[in-house]
CSV table of C-alpha atoms in Angstrom, one decimal:
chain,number,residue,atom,x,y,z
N,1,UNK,CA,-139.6,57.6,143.1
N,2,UNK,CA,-141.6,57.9,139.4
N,3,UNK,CA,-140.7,62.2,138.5
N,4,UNK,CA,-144.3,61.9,137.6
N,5,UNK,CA,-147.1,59.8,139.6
N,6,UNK,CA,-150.5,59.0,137.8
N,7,UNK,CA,-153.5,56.6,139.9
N,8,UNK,CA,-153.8,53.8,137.1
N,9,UNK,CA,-157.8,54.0,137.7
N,10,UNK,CA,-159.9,52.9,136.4
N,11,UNK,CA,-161.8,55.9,137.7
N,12,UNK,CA,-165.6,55.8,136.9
N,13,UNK,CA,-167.8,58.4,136.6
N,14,UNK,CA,-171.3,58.5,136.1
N,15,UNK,CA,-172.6,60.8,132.9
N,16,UNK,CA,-172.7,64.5,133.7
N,17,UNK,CA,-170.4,64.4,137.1
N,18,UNK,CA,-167.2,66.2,138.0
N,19,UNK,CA,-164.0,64.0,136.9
N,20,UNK,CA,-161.0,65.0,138.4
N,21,UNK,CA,-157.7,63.0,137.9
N,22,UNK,CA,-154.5,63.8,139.4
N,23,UNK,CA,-150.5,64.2,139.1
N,24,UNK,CA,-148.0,64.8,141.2
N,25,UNK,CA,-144.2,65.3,140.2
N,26,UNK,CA,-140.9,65.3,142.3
N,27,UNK,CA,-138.9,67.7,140.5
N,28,UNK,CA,-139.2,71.4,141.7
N,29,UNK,CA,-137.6,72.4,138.8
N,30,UNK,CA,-140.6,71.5,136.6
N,31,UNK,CA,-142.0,74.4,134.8
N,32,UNK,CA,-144.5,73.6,132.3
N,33,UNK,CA,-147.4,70.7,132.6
N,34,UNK,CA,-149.7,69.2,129.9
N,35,UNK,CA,-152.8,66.9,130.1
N,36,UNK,CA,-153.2,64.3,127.0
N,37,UNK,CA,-156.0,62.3,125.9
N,38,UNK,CA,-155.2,58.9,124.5
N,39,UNK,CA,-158.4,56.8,123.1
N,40,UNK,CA,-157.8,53.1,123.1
N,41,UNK,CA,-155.6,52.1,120.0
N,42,UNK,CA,-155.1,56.2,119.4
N,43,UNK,CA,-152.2,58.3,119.8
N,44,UNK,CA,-152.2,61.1,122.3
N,45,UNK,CA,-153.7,64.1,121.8
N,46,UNK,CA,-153.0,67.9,123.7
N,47,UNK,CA,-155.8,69.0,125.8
N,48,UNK,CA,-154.2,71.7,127.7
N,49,UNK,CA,-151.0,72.6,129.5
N,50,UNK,CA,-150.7,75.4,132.2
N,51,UNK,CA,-147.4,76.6,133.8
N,52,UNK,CA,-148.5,79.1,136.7
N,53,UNK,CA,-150.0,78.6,139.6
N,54,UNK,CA,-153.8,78.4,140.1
N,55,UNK,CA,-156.5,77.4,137.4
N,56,UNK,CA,-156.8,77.4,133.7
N,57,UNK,CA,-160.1,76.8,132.4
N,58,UNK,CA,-160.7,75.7,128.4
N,59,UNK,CA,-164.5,75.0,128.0
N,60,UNK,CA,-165.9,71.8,130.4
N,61,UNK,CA,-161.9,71.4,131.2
N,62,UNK,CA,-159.7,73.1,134.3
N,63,UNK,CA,-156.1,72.8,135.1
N,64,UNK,CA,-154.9,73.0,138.3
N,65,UNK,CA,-151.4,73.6,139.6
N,66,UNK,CA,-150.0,73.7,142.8
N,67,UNK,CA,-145.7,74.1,142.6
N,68,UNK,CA,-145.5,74.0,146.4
N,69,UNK,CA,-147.3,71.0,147.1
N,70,UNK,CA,-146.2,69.7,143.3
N,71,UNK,CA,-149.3,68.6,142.0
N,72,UNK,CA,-151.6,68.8,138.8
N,73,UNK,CA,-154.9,68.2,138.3
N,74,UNK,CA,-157.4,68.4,135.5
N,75,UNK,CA,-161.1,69.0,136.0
N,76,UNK,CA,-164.1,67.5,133.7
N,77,UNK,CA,-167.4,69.0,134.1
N,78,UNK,CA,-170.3,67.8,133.0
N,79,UNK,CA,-168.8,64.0,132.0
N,80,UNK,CA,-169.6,62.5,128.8
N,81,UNK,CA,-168.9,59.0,127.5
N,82,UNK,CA,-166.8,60.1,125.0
N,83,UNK,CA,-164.3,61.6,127.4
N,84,UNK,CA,-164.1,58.0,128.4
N,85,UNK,CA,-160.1,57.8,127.8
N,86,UNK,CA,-157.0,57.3,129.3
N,87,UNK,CA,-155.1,60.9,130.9
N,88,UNK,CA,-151.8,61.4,130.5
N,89,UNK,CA,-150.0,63.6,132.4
N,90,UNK,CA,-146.6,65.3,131.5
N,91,UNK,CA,-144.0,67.7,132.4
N,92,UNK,CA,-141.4,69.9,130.7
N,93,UNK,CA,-138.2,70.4,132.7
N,94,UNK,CA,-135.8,73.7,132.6
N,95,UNK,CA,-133.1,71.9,132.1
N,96,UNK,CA,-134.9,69.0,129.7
N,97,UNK,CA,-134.2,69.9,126.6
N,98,UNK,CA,-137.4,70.1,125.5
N,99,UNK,CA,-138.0,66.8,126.5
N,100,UNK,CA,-141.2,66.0,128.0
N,101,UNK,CA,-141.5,63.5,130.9
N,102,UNK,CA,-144.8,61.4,131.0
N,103,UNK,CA,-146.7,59.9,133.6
N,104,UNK,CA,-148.3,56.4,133.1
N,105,UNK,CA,-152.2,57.8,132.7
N,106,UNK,CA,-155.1,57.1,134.5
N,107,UNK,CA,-157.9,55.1,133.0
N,108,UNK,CA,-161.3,56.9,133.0
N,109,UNK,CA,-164.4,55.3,132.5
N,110,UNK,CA,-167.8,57.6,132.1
N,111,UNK,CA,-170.6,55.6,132.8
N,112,UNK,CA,-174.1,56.4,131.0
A,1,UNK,CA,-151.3,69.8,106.5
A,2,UNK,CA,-151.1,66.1,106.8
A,3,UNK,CA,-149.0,66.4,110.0
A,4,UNK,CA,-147.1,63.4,111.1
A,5,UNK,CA,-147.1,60.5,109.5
A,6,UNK,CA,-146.0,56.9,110.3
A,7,UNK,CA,-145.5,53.6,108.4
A,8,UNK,CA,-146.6,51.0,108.8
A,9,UNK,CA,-148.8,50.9,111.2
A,10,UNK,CA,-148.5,47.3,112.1
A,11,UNK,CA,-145.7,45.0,112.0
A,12,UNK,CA,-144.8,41.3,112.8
A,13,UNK,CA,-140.7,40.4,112.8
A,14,UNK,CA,-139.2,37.5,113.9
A,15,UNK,CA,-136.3,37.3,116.4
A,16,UNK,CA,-133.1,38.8,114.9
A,17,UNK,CA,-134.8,40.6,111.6
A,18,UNK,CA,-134.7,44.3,111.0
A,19,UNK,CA,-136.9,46.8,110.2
A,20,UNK,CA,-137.1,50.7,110.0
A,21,UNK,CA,-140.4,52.4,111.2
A,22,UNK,CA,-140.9,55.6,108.7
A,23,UNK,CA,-141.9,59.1,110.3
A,24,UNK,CA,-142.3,62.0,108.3
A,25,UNK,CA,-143.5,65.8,109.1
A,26,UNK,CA,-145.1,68.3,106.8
A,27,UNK,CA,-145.2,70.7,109.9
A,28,UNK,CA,-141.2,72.3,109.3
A,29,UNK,CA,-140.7,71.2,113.3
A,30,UNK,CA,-137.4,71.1,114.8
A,31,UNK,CA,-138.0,68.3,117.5
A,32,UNK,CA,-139.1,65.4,116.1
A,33,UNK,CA,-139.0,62.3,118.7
A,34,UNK,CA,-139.5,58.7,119.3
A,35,UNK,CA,-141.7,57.1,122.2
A,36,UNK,CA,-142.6,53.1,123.1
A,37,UNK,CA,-145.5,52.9,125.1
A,38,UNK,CA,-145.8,49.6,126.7
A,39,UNK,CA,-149.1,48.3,127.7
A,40,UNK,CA,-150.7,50.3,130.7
A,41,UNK,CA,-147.7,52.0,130.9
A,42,UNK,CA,-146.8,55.9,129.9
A,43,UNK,CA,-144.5,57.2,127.3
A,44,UNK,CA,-140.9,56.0,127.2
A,45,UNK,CA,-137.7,58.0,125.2
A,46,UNK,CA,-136.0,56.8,122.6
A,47,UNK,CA,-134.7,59.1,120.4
A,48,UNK,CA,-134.8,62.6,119.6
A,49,UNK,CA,-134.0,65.4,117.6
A,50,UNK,CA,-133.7,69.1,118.0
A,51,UNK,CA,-132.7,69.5,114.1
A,52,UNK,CA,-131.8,67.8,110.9
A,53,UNK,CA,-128.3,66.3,111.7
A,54,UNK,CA,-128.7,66.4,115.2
A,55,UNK,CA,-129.7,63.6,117.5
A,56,UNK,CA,-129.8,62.2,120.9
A,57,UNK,CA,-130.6,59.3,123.1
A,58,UNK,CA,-133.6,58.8,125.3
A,59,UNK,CA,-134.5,56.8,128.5
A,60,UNK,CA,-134.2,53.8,126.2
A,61,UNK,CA,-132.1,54.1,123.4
A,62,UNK,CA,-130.9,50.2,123.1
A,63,UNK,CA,-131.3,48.5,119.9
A,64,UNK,CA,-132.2,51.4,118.3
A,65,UNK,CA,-131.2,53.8,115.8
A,66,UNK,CA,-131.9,57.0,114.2
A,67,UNK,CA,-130.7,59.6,111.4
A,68,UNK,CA,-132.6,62.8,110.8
A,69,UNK,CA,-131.0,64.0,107.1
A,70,UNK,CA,-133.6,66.6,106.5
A,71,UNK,CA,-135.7,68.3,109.0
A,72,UNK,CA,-139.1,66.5,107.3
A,73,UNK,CA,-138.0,63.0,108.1
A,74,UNK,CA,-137.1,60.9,111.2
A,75,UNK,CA,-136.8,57.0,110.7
A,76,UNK,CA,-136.3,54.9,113.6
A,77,UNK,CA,-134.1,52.0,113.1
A,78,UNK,CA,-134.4,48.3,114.8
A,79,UNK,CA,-131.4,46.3,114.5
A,80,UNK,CA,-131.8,42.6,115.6
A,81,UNK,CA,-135.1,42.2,117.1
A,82,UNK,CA,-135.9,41.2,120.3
A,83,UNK,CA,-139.3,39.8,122.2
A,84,UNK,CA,-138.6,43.4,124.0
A,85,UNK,CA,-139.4,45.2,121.4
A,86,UNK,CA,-142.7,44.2,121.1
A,87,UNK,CA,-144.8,47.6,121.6
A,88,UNK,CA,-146.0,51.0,120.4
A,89,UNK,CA,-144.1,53.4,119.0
A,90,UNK,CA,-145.3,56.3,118.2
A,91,UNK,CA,-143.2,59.0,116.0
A,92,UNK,CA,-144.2,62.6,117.6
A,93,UNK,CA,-142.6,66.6,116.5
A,94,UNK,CA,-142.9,69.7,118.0
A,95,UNK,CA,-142.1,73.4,117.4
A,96,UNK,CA,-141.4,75.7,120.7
A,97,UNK,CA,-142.5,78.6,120.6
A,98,UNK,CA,-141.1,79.2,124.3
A,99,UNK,CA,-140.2,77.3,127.3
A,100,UNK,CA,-143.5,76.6,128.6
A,101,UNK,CA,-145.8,75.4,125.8
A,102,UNK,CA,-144.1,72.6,123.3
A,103,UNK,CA,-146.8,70.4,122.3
A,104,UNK,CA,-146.2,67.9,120.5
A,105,UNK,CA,-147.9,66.2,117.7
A,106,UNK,CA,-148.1,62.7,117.3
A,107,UNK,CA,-148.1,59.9,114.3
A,108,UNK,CA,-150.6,57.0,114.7
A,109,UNK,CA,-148.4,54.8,115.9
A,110,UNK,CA,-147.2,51.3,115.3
A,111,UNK,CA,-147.6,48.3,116.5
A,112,UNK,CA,-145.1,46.2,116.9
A,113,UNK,CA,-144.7,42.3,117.9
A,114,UNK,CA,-141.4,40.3,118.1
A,115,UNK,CA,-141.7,36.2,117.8
């Protein structure tokens, strides 16, 4: 089993929807999460990371996180095309080092 | 604040050859790291650092090698290339201000192809 478990996608969503991508982990002893953007061809890029449970909202995006059922989400509102990316989804460990542990990302597609 | 920066960004070798991929901070992070990404797939471990003279391997350290001499500058090192080395690699540094928030910053990558 993957410590962190991303759908590939692609998911497509029209323009001005709700996107909503999910992660789930197997390590319990997971304490911190982040979401990444990564354009084609671009490095990744910090959207937001939450560590308790419940939502964290940052403008049109909300983190989710559930420890018991060990999950992550992260909410779009109001899609655009140029959130059009691929979503990485990672995880900081207690005992990691500092290491973060990646997921594989989803694929999102925003359609006009 | 130029951030992290990587050379080169692409890069053809031939079986066998050598090369060192450049990665330099302006940032003053501690952890400095080094990732593969393979197509469609997530983030893989080389390398890392948690300070200048201090490193340690990854998820996939193999034919690979690192020095961190100051706390600006992490080179990554290929030693006889291989076909399956042919990827991404992206050069990424952090600064933890506490357990639950270490984002990290990333280079622009390289690309990489072994014939």
């Amino acid at each position: 089993q993957k410590e962190v478990e991303q759908n590939s996608g692609p998911l497509s969503v029209p323009e001005g929807a709700i996107a909503s991508l999910n992660c789930t982990y197997s390590d319990r002893g997971s304490q911190s999460f982040f979401w990444y953007r990564q354009y084609s061809g671009k490095s990744p890029e910090l959207i937001m990371f939450i560590y308790s449970n419940g939502d964290k909202e940052d403008g049109r995006f909300t983190a989710q996180l559930n420890k018991a059922s060990q999950y992550v989400s992260l909410l779009i509102r109001d899609s655009q095309p140029s959130d059009s990316a691929t979503y990485l989804c990672a995880l900081l460990k207690r005992d990691s080092n500092y290491q973060l542990i990646w997921g594989a990302g989803t694929k999102l597609i925003i359609k006009p | 604040n130029a951030g992290v920066t990587q050379t080169p960004k692409f890069r053809i070798l031939k079986i066998g050859q050598s090369m060192t991929l450049q990665c330099t901070q302006d940032m003053n992070h501690n952890y400095m790291y080094w990732y593969r990404q393979d197509p469609g797939m997530g983030l893989k471990l080389i390398y890392y650092s948690v300070g200048a003279g201090i490193t340690d391997k990854g998820e996939v350290p193999n034919g690979y090698n690192v020095s961190r001499s100051t706390t600006e500058d992490f080179p990554l090192r290929l030693e006889l290339a291989a076909p399956s080395q042919t990827s991404v690699y992206f050069c990424a540094s952090s600064y933890s201000l506490d357990r639950v928030n270490t984002e990290a910053f990333f280079g622009q990558g390289t690309r990489l192809t072994v014939v």
